[in-house]
Amino acid sequence: MKNKNKTINTWGTKLFASLLLASFFLTSCEEEKIIDLAPFNSISETAAFTTPALIDLSVTGMYNGAAIGAYNGPATGTSGRGYIFGAAFVQQGDNRGEDALNLATFYQLTYTGTYDPTTANNTYYWADGYRLINRTNIVIEGVENAAKTGVITQAIADDYIGQAKFFRAITHNELLIFYAKPFQDNNGANLGVPYREIPNNTQVNIDLSMAQGRNTVAECYTKILKDLNDAEALLFPKSARAATARIDRISKEAAIAYKTRVYLQMRNWNKVIDEGVKLNGLYSMTANPDTPFASNLSNTESIFSLSHSAVNNAGVNAALANMYHPPLPATSNGRGLVAISPIIWRNPSWLSDDKRRAEGVMVVTGTTAYFPNTKFTKKYKDGANKTDAAPVIRYAEVALNMAEAYARNSDVVNGLARLNSVRDRSLATPLTQSYKASNFATNVDLLRAILSERRIEFIMEGRRWGDISRLQNDPIFPISGVPAKVANGGFSSAATALTAYALGTPYTGALSVNTIAYDNFKFLWPIPQLEVDSNPTLKAQQNPGY
């Protein structure tokens, strides 16, 4: 189905020895949950936290698990496909929305909403998500014990625990938006996902986990925010990290930034702003919108990204550049499986001379050899070595989260300033094209512009599904279910594609993938069949309709 593999460039030499410790693992071969109580590389868990070097490897193993996953096997560059944060969350988040265009079979079930409990994408999203969560719980327990016995200092232990709690929080949050209704539906009283906080490294704990049901959505958010608040208190700031670790290692600032996303999902506008202002002066938008991708581990805007190396990546079946870039030129190794949809390409808010349309820089147009006239992203550059980092959160998102919160609070001045801080650097002539207060009669008009800007700025970064989910039944700009999409497989001819992407008016062509209504059970992913077959607690709590 898809995904990515990777690790952290700074820690690349360590990743081959990283510890893939005891975890829930759903296999495609056995209809049972396998609890692997032996580490992947045969280093016992009891030894894993006995020296500072081994502890650092254990922590690094979380990053490896987050970036690669274990699709149909152990987490290696030959089997992992990027679940859950290396590529999968980008690809699945895009293909669940209408601003991507699926051209092949890899993402067809996601794109068309024809998944079921056995579909690989939702199976491994869940399996590798909980595998990563279990790693975080093992690290937390092991590091706490190591600090108590003096193996490492409390300060180092706190930073490691902060990194683990951050991963635990964002993984549960990611699962929540795919498997559960948004917070505003029933004020969070609907079923969410099981929030796992103990390591499955003993039979007692395994039994407890198997008996644990789904927390409510509200309970999940309470726990997510507690983990992120703890992480903020425990983590080193980015200034304490060196070189690429300021971006590819979790920092205090990453926890703060991610809270703006969580509070936006909860519609707590004041808290979005409170968290966002903590980052004032610590990050800035790059002068060129391509810089966070061309220099993805060395720029002023990226807050946290998962890096990859030539020897540790998701391969051609998952790496972002391979999936999203067409095979042009021949050295790109692109497969061009997902393109930019004309729905967003022709959005009137995306000006024709916007730098984010720059051909050969941020966009590649298919030629007669491959999907002629179809538009592809070039945010991900390295199809040959697959070293593109997966952007988990950028400062541009923090700014637009804050812009929306200000606009919803009727603060046009601050909302406009945050919107322009993102948009202006992409304009050909900011002096005349920048938004002014006179462009917006009310805060509602400003909000419309902010929501459009999110779709443009984060195209092909996986952010669309999160917005679709949280905007269901929005009182101002509601989205109703999963929006209709351009036909799966693209356009029948070069001429048809040329017409479909012609700028000047909004896209009004055929939408052959129908809307999935919010009350249709397909709006949510099912808990995987392998999980419900082995877990009677969750079997009784399967999403309705599956």
Coordinates of C-alpha atoms in Angstrom, one line a residue:
M1 CA 0.0 0.0 0.0
K2 CA 2.6 2.5 0.8
N3 CA 4.9 4.2 3.2
K4 CA 8.3 5.2 4.1
N5 CA 11.4 4.2 5.8
K6 CA 13.9 6.2 7.5
T7 CA 15.8 7.3 10.4
I8 CA 17.6 10.3 11.5
N9 CA 20.6 11.5 9.5
T10 CA 22.4 12.6 12.6
W11 CA 21.8 9.2 14.2
G12 CA 22.0 7.2 11.0
T13 CA 24.9 5.0 12.0
K14 CA 23.1 4.1 15.2
L15 CA 19.8 3.1 13.6
F16 CA 20.9 -0.2 12.4
A17 CA 21.5 -1.1 16.0
S18 CA 18.4 0.6 17.3
L19 CA 16.3 -1.5 19.6
L20 CA 12.9 -2.6 18.3
L21 CA 11.6 -3.7 21.6
A22 CA 8.6 -5.6 22.7
S23 CA 5.4 -4.4 20.9
F24 CA 2.1 -5.2 19.6
F25 CA 2.6 -6.5 16.0
L26 CA -0.3 -7.3 13.7
T27 CA 1.0 -9.7 11.0
S28 CA -0.6 -10.3 7.7
C29 CA 0.0 -14.0 8.0
E30 CA -1.4 -14.9 11.4
E31 CA -4.8 -14.0 12.7
E32 CA -3.5 -13.3 16.2
K33 CA -1.7 -10.5 18.0
I34 CA 1.9 -11.4 18.4
I35 CA 3.6 -9.9 21.4
D36 CA 7.3 -10.1 20.7
L37 CA 9.1 -10.2 24.1
A38 CA 12.5 -10.4 22.5
P39 CA 14.1 -7.3 20.8
F40 CA 14.5 -7.3 17.1
N41 CA 18.3 -7.4 17.2
S42 CA 18.5 -9.8 20.1
I43 CA 19.7 -7.2 22.7
S44 CA 17.6 -8.0 25.7
E45 CA 15.4 -5.3 27.2
T46 CA 17.1 -5.8 30.5
A47 CA 20.4 -4.9 28.9
A48 CA 19.0 -2.1 26.8
F49 CA 18.9 0.4 29.6
T50 CA 22.2 -0.5 31.4
T51 CA 24.6 1.9 29.7
P52 CA 24.2 5.5 28.4
A53 CA 25.1 4.3 24.9
L54 CA 22.5 1.5 24.9
I55 CA 19.8 3.9 26.3
D56 CA 20.5 6.4 23.5
L57 CA 20.1 3.6 21.0
S58 CA 16.8 2.7 22.6
V59 CA 15.6 6.2 22.2
T60 CA 16.8 6.4 18.7
G61 CA 14.9 3.2 18.0
M62 CA 11.7 5.2 18.6
Y63 CA 12.6 7.5 15.7
N64 CA 13.3 4.5 13.5
G65 CA 10.0 3.0 14.3
A66 CA 8.2 6.2 13.7
A67 CA 9.9 6.7 10.3
I68 CA 9.8 3.2 8.9
G69 CA 7.4 1.0 10.6
A70 CA 7.2 -2.8 10.0
Y71 CA 5.0 -3.4 7.1
N72 CA 4.9 -7.2 6.5
G73 CA 8.0 -7.7 8.5
P74 CA 10.7 -6.1 10.8
A75 CA 11.4 -2.4 10.5
T76 CA 14.1 -2.4 7.9
G77 CA 14.6 -0.5 4.6
T78 CA 13.3 -3.5 2.7
S79 CA 10.0 -4.0 4.5
G80 CA 9.0 -0.8 6.2
R81 CA 6.9 1.6 4.3
G82 CA 6.8 4.6 6.6
Y83 CA 4.1 4.0 9.0
I84 CA 3.3 6.0 10.9
F85 CA 5.2 9.3 10.5
G86 CA 7.8 8.6 7.8
A87 CA 5.6 8.9 4.8
A88 CA 2.3 7.2 5.6
F89 CA 0.6 10.1 7.4
V90 CA 1.5 12.3 4.5
Q91 CA 0.2 9.9 1.8
Q92 CA -2.9 8.8 3.6
G93 CA -3.8 12.3 4.8
D94 CA -3.5 13.5 1.2
N95 CA -5.4 10.7 -0.4
R96 CA -8.3 10.9 2.0
G97 CA -8.9 14.5 0.8
E98 CA -9.8 16.1 -2.5
D99 CA -6.7 18.1 -3.2
A100 CA -4.7 15.0 -4.2
L101 CA -5.3 13.0 -7.3
N102 CA -4.6 9.3 -7.2
L103 CA -3.2 7.8 -10.4
A104 CA -2.5 4.2 -9.6
T105 CA -3.6 1.4 -7.4
F106 CA -1.4 2.0 -4.3
Y107 CA -3.7 4.5 -2.7
Q108 CA -6.9 3.6 -4.5
L109 CA -8.7 2.2 -1.6
T110 CA -7.9 5.2 0.5
Y111 CA -8.8 7.6 -2.3
T112 CA -12.1 6.0 -3.2
G113 CA -13.1 5.2 0.4
T114 CA -13.4 1.4 -0.4
Y115 CA -11.4 0.2 2.5
D116 CA -12.5 -2.5 4.9
P117 CA -11.0 -4.1 8.1
T118 CA -8.5 -6.1 6.1
T119 CA -7.1 -3.2 4.0
A120 CA -3.4 -2.8 4.5
N121 CA -3.3 0.9 4.9
N122 CA -5.6 1.0 7.9
T123 CA -4.2 -2.2 9.3
Y124 CA -0.6 -0.9 9.4
Y125 CA -1.6 2.6 10.4
W126 CA -3.0 1.0 13.6
A127 CA -0.4 -1.8 14.0
D128 CA 2.6 0.4 13.5
G129 CA 1.0 3.2 15.5
Y130 CA 0.6 1.0 18.5
R131 CA 4.0 -0.5 17.9
L132 CA 5.5 2.9 18.2
I133 CA 3.4 3.7 21.3
N134 CA 4.6 0.5 23.0
R135 CA 8.2 1.5 22.2
T136 CA 7.6 4.8 23.9
N137 CA 6.2 3.1 27.0
I138 CA 9.2 0.8 27.2
V139 CA 11.6 3.7 26.9
I140 CA 9.8 5.7 29.6
E141 CA 10.0 2.7 32.0
G142 CA 13.5 1.8 31.1
V143 CA 14.8 5.4 31.3
E144 CA 13.1 6.1 34.7
N145 CA 14.8 3.0 36.2
A146 CA 18.1 4.0 34.7
A147 CA 17.9 7.4 36.3
K148 CA 17.0 5.9 39.6
T149 CA 20.1 3.7 39.5
G150 CA 22.4 6.4 38.4
V151 CA 23.1 5.1 34.9
I152 CA 22.2 8.5 33.4
T153 CA 21.6 11.9 34.9
Q154 CA 18.1 13.0 35.7
A155 CA 18.4 15.8 33.2
I156 CA 19.3 13.4 30.4
A157 CA 16.5 11.0 31.5
D158 CA 14.0 13.8 31.5
D159 CA 14.8 14.7 27.9
Y160 CA 14.5 11.1 26.8
I161 CA 11.2 10.7 28.6
G162 CA 10.0 14.0 27.0
Q163 CA 10.8 12.6 23.6
A164 CA 8.9 9.4 24.3
K165 CA 5.9 11.3 25.7
F166 CA 5.8 13.5 22.6
F167 CA 5.8 10.5 20.3
R168 CA 3.1 8.8 22.4
A169 CA 0.9 11.9 22.2
I170 CA 1.2 12.6 18.5
T171 CA 0.7 8.9 17.6
H172 CA -2.5 8.7 19.6
N173 CA -3.6 12.0 18.1
E174 CA -2.9 10.7 14.6
L175 CA -4.9 7.5 15.2
L176 CA -7.7 9.5 16.7
I177 CA -8.4 11.5 13.5
F178 CA -8.6 8.4 11.4
Y179 CA -10.5 6.0 13.6
A180 CA -12.8 8.4 15.7
K181 CA -15.2 11.2 15.2
P182 CA -13.9 14.8 15.7
F183 CA -14.1 16.4 19.1
Q184 CA -17.0 18.8 18.2
D185 CA -19.3 15.8 17.6
N186 CA -20.9 15.2 21.0
N187 CA -18.3 17.2 22.7
G188 CA -15.8 14.4 22.7
A189 CA -18.1 11.8 24.2
N190 CA -17.8 9.4 21.3
L191 CA -15.4 6.5 21.3
G192 CA -11.8 7.4 20.5
V193 CA -8.9 4.9 20.6
P194 CA -7.3 3.0 23.4
Y195 CA -4.7 5.3 25.1
R196 CA -1.9 2.9 26.0
E197 CA 0.4 4.1 28.8
I198 CA 2.0 0.8 30.0
P199 CA 4.6 -1.3 28.2
N200 CA 3.6 -4.7 26.9
N201 CA 6.7 -6.3 28.2
T202 CA 5.2 -8.7 30.8
Q203 CA 2.3 -11.0 30.6
V204 CA 0.5 -9.0 33.3
N205 CA 0.7 -5.8 31.2
I206 CA -0.3 -7.7 28.0
D207 CA -3.4 -8.9 29.8
L208 CA -4.2 -5.4 31.0
S209 CA -3.8 -4.0 27.5
M210 CA -6.0 -6.7 26.0
A211 CA -8.7 -5.9 28.4
Q212 CA -8.5 -2.1 27.8
G213 CA -11.2 -0.7 25.7
R214 CA -11.4 2.6 23.7
N215 CA -11.1 5.8 25.7
T216 CA -13.6 8.5 24.7
V217 CA -12.4 11.2 22.3
A218 CA -12.4 13.7 25.2
E219 CA -10.4 11.4 27.4
C220 CA -7.8 10.9 24.6
Y221 CA -7.4 14.6 24.2
T222 CA -6.9 15.1 27.9
K223 CA -4.2 12.4 27.9
I224 CA -2.6 13.8 24.7
L225 CA -2.3 17.3 26.2
K226 CA -1.0 15.9 29.4
D227 CA 1.8 14.1 27.5
L228 CA 2.6 17.2 25.5
N229 CA 2.6 19.4 28.6
D230 CA 4.9 16.9 30.3
A231 CA 7.1 16.8 27.2
E232 CA 7.3 20.6 27.1
A233 CA 8.5 20.6 30.7
L234 CA 11.0 17.8 30.3
L235 CA 12.5 18.3 26.9
F236 CA 15.7 20.3 26.0
P237 CA 15.1 23.3 23.9
K238 CA 16.3 23.3 20.3
S239 CA 19.2 25.6 21.3
A240 CA 20.6 22.7 23.3
R241 CA 20.7 20.4 20.3
A242 CA 23.3 20.6 17.5
A243 CA 23.1 20.7 13.7
T244 CA 20.2 18.7 12.2
A245 CA 19.2 17.5 15.6
R246 CA 17.5 20.9 16.1
I247 CA 14.9 19.6 13.6
D248 CA 15.1 15.8 13.5
R249 CA 15.2 15.4 17.2
I250 CA 12.2 16.4 19.3
S251 CA 12.6 19.6 21.2
K252 CA 10.6 21.6 23.8
E253 CA 9.4 23.8 20.9
A254 CA 8.0 20.8 19.0
A255 CA 5.8 20.0 21.9
I256 CA 4.5 23.6 22.0
A257 CA 3.9 23.7 18.3
Y258 CA 2.0 20.4 18.2
K259 CA -0.3 21.7 21.0
T260 CA -1.5 24.4 18.6
R261 CA -2.6 21.6 16.3
V262 CA -4.4 19.7 19.1
Y263 CA -6.1 22.8 20.4
L264 CA -7.2 23.7 16.9
Q265 CA -8.8 20.3 16.6
M266 CA -10.6 20.9 19.9
R267 CA -11.7 24.3 18.8
N268 CA -10.1 26.0 21.8
W269 CA -9.0 29.1 20.0
N270 CA -7.5 30.9 23.1
K271 CA -5.2 28.0 23.9
V272 CA -4.0 27.9 20.2
I273 CA -2.9 31.5 20.6
D274 CA -1.4 31.0 24.1
E275 CA 0.8 28.2 22.9
G276 CA 1.7 29.9 19.6
V277 CA 3.0 33.0 21.2
K278 CA 5.5 31.0 23.2
L279 CA 7.3 30.5 19.9
N280 CA 7.5 34.1 19.0
G281 CA 11.1 34.9 17.9
L282 CA 12.2 31.3 17.9
Y283 CA 11.2 30.5 14.3
S284 CA 10.5 32.4 11.2
M285 CA 9.2 31.7 7.7
T286 CA 11.9 31.2 5.2
A287 CA 12.2 33.8 2.4
N288 CA 11.4 31.2 -0.2
P289 CA 8.6 28.6 0.2
D290 CA 10.8 25.9 -1.2
T291 CA 13.6 26.2 1.4
P292 CA 11.9 24.0 4.1
F293 CA 12.0 21.2 1.5
A294 CA 15.3 21.9 -0.3
S295 CA 17.1 22.4 3.0
N296 CA 14.8 20.3 5.1
L297 CA 17.0 19.8 8.1
S298 CA 18.6 23.2 8.1
N299 CA 16.2 26.1 8.0
T300 CA 14.4 28.6 10.2
E301 CA 10.9 27.2 9.7
S302 CA 10.9 23.4 10.2
I303 CA 10.2 22.5 13.8
F304 CA 10.2 18.7 13.7
S305 CA 10.8 16.4 10.7
L306 CA 11.7 12.8 10.5
S307 CA 14.9 12.4 8.4
H308 CA 15.9 9.6 6.2
S309 CA 19.2 8.3 4.8
A310 CA 20.2 6.6 1.6
V311 CA 20.6 3.3 3.5
N312 CA 17.5 3.7 5.7
N313 CA 14.4 4.7 3.9
A314 CA 11.1 3.4 2.6
G315 CA 12.3 2.4 -0.8
V316 CA 10.4 3.0 -4.1
N317 CA 7.2 1.6 -2.6
A318 CA 6.9 4.5 -0.1
A319 CA 9.5 7.2 -0.2
L320 CA 7.8 10.6 -0.7
A321 CA 9.8 11.6 -3.7
N322 CA 9.2 8.2 -5.4
M323 CA 5.4 8.3 -4.8
Y324 CA 4.8 12.0 -5.6
H325 CA 7.4 12.8 -8.4
P326 CA 6.9 11.4 -11.9
P327 CA 9.8 9.5 -13.6
L328 CA 11.1 12.7 -15.2
P329 CA 14.0 13.1 -15.6
A330 CA 15.0 9.5 -15.7
T331 CA 17.4 9.9 -12.7
S332 CA 14.5 11.0 -10.4
N333 CA 13.4 7.4 -9.8
G334 CA 9.9 8.8 -9.4
R335 CA 6.8 6.7 -9.9
G336 CA 4.3 9.5 -10.0
L337 CA 1.5 7.7 -8.1
V338 CA -0.1 10.8 -6.7
A339 CA -0.6 14.2 -8.3
I340 CA -2.0 17.6 -7.3
S341 CA -5.7 17.7 -8.0
P342 CA -7.1 20.5 -10.3
I343 CA -9.6 21.2 -7.6
I344 CA -6.9 22.9 -5.6
W345 CA -4.7 23.8 -8.5
R346 CA -7.5 26.1 -9.8
N347 CA -8.5 27.5 -6.5
P348 CA -8.8 31.3 -7.1
S349 CA -6.9 32.0 -3.9
W350 CA -3.8 30.4 -5.4
L351 CA -2.5 33.2 -7.6
S352 CA -1.1 32.2 -11.0
D353 CA 2.3 33.7 -10.3
D354 CA 2.6 32.3 -6.8
K355 CA 6.1 30.8 -6.2
R356 CA 4.5 27.6 -5.0
R357 CA 3.6 27.0 -8.6
A358 CA 7.2 27.4 -9.8
E359 CA 7.8 24.7 -12.4
G360 CA 10.9 22.6 -11.8
V361 CA 11.2 24.0 -8.2
M362 CA 8.0 23.1 -6.4
V363 CA 5.9 21.6 -9.2
V364 CA 6.7 19.2 -12.1
T365 CA 4.3 18.9 -15.0
G366 CA 4.0 15.5 -16.6
T367 CA 5.1 15.2 -20.3
T368 CA 3.9 13.1 -23.2
A369 CA 5.9 10.2 -21.7
Y370 CA 4.0 10.2 -18.4
F371 CA 0.6 11.7 -17.4
P372 CA 0.9 14.6 -19.8
N373 CA -0.1 18.0 -18.4
T374 CA -0.8 16.6 -15.0
K375 CA 0.7 18.6 -12.1
F376 CA 2.9 16.9 -9.5
T377 CA 4.5 18.3 -6.4
K378 CA 8.3 18.7 -6.2
K379 CA 8.5 19.3 -2.5
Y380 CA 10.3 16.0 -2.1
K381 CA 13.4 16.1 -4.2
D382 CA 15.6 13.0 -3.8
G383 CA 14.1 10.1 -5.7
A384 CA 17.5 8.5 -6.1
N385 CA 18.6 8.2 -2.5
K386 CA 15.2 8.8 -0.8
T387 CA 16.6 11.2 1.8
D388 CA 13.8 13.6 2.0
A389 CA 12.6 14.3 5.5
A390 CA 9.0 13.9 6.3
P391 CA 7.7 17.2 7.7
V392 CA 5.7 16.5 10.9
I393 CA 5.2 20.2 11.8
R394 CA 6.4 23.5 10.4
Y395 CA 6.2 27.0 11.8
A396 CA 3.9 27.9 8.9
E397 CA 1.3 25.6 10.4
V398 CA 1.7 27.3 13.8
A399 CA 1.2 30.7 12.2
L400 CA -1.9 29.6 10.3
N401 CA -3.3 27.8 13.4
M402 CA -2.9 31.1 15.2
A403 CA -4.4 33.1 12.3
E404 CA -7.5 30.9 12.3
A405 CA -7.8 31.2 16.1
Y406 CA -7.5 35.0 15.9
A407 CA -10.1 35.2 13.1
R408 CA -12.6 33.0 15.0
N409 CA -12.1 35.3 18.0
S410 CA -12.9 38.3 15.7
D411 CA -9.3 39.7 15.9
V412 CA -8.8 40.6 12.2
V413 CA -5.5 42.5 12.8
N414 CA -3.6 39.7 14.4
G415 CA -5.2 37.0 12.2
L416 CA -4.3 39.0 9.0
A417 CA -0.7 39.4 10.2
R418 CA -0.2 35.7 10.8
L419 CA -1.9 34.8 7.5
N420 CA 0.4 37.3 5.6
S421 CA 3.5 36.0 7.3
V422 CA 3.0 32.7 5.5
R423 CA 1.5 33.8 2.2
D424 CA 3.6 36.9 1.4
R425 CA 6.8 35.0 1.0
S426 CA 5.2 33.1 -1.9
L427 CA 3.9 36.2 -3.8
A428 CA 5.5 37.5 -6.9
T429 CA 4.8 41.1 -5.8
P430 CA 3.9 41.3 -2.1
L431 CA 3.6 45.1 -2.2
T432 CA 0.5 44.8 -4.3
Q433 CA -0.7 41.2 -3.8
S434 CA -0.5 41.0 0.0
Y435 CA -3.8 40.9 1.8
K436 CA -4.9 44.1 3.5
A437 CA -7.6 44.7 6.1
S438 CA -9.8 46.3 3.3
N439 CA -9.9 42.9 1.6
F440 CA -12.1 41.5 4.4
A441 CA -15.4 43.0 5.3
T442 CA -15.6 40.7 8.4
N443 CA -13.6 38.1 10.3
V444 CA -15.6 35.5 8.4
D445 CA -14.1 36.6 5.1
L446 CA -10.7 36.5 6.7
L447 CA -11.4 33.0 7.9
R448 CA -12.3 31.9 4.4
A449 CA -8.9 33.1 3.2
I450 CA -7.0 31.4 6.0
L451 CA -8.7 28.0 5.3
S452 CA -7.9 28.3 1.6
E453 CA -4.3 29.2 2.4
R454 CA -4.0 26.0 4.5
R455 CA -4.9 23.9 1.5
I456 CA -2.4 25.7 -0.7
E457 CA 0.5 25.9 1.8
F458 CA 0.3 22.3 3.0
I459 CA -0.5 20.6 -0.4
M460 CA 1.1 17.1 -0.4
E461 CA 2.1 17.3 3.3
G462 CA -0.8 15.2 4.6
R463 CA -2.6 17.9 6.5
R464 CA -5.8 17.9 4.5
W465 CA -7.6 15.0 6.3
G466 CA -7.1 16.6 9.7
D467 CA -8.8 19.7 8.5
I468 CA -11.6 17.8 6.8
S469 CA -12.2 15.9 10.1
R470 CA -12.2 19.0 12.3
L471 CA -14.4 21.1 10.0
Q472 CA -17.3 18.7 10.0
N473 CA -20.4 20.6 10.9
D474 CA -18.3 23.8 11.5
P475 CA -20.8 26.6 12.2
I476 CA -19.1 29.0 9.7
F477 CA -17.4 26.9 7.0
P478 CA -18.6 23.3 7.3
I479 CA -17.3 20.4 5.3
S480 CA -19.9 17.7 4.8
G481 CA -18.3 14.3 4.9
V482 CA -15.4 13.4 2.6
P483 CA -15.5 15.7 -0.4
A484 CA -16.0 14.4 -3.9
K485 CA -12.9 14.0 -6.0
V486 CA -11.6 13.9 -9.5
A487 CA -11.7 10.4 -11.1
N488 CA -9.3 7.9 -9.7
G489 CA -6.6 7.2 -12.3
G490 CA -6.4 10.7 -13.7
F491 CA -7.4 12.0 -17.1
S492 CA -8.0 10.0 -20.3
S493 CA -5.9 12.2 -22.6
A494 CA -3.3 15.1 -22.7
A495 CA -6.0 17.4 -24.0
T496 CA -8.4 16.5 -21.1
A497 CA -5.7 17.1 -18.6
L498 CA -4.7 20.4 -20.1
T499 CA -8.3 21.6 -19.9
A500 CA -8.6 20.4 -16.3
Y501 CA -5.6 22.3 -15.1
A502 CA -6.3 25.5 -17.0
L503 CA -6.1 28.5 -14.7
G504 CA -8.6 31.3 -14.6
T505 CA -11.7 29.8 -13.1
P506 CA -12.4 27.2 -10.4
Y507 CA -12.5 23.6 -11.5
T508 CA -16.0 22.5 -12.6
G509 CA -15.1 19.2 -14.3
A510 CA -16.2 15.8 -13.4
L511 CA -16.0 14.5 -9.9
S512 CA -16.2 10.7 -10.3
V513 CA -15.4 9.8 -6.8
N514 CA -18.5 10.6 -4.9
T515 CA -18.8 12.4 -1.5
I516 CA -18.9 10.1 1.5
A517 CA -21.4 11.6 3.9
Y518 CA -20.4 12.3 7.5
D519 CA -23.0 9.9 8.8
N520 CA -21.8 7.2 6.4
F521 CA -19.8 4.6 8.3
K522 CA -17.0 4.9 5.7
F523 CA -16.1 8.3 7.1
L524 CA -14.1 6.5 9.7
W525 CA -11.5 3.7 9.2
P526 CA -12.3 0.4 10.8
I527 CA -10.3 -1.2 13.6
P528 CA -8.3 -3.8 11.7
Q529 CA -9.7 -7.3 11.5
L530 CA -6.6 -8.9 13.0
E531 CA -7.1 -6.7 16.0
V532 CA -10.7 -7.4 16.6
D533 CA -10.2 -11.2 15.9
S534 CA -7.8 -11.4 18.8
N535 CA -9.1 -8.7 21.1
P536 CA -12.7 -9.2 22.3
T537 CA -12.7 -5.9 24.1
L538 CA -12.1 -4.0 20.9
K539 CA -14.2 -6.4 18.8
A540 CA -17.2 -5.1 20.8
Q541 CA -16.2 -1.5 20.1
Q542 CA -15.6 -1.8 16.3
N543 CA -16.7 1.3 14.4
P544 CA -20.3 0.8 13.3
G545 CA -20.9 -0.6 9.8
Y546 CA -17.8 -2.8 9.6

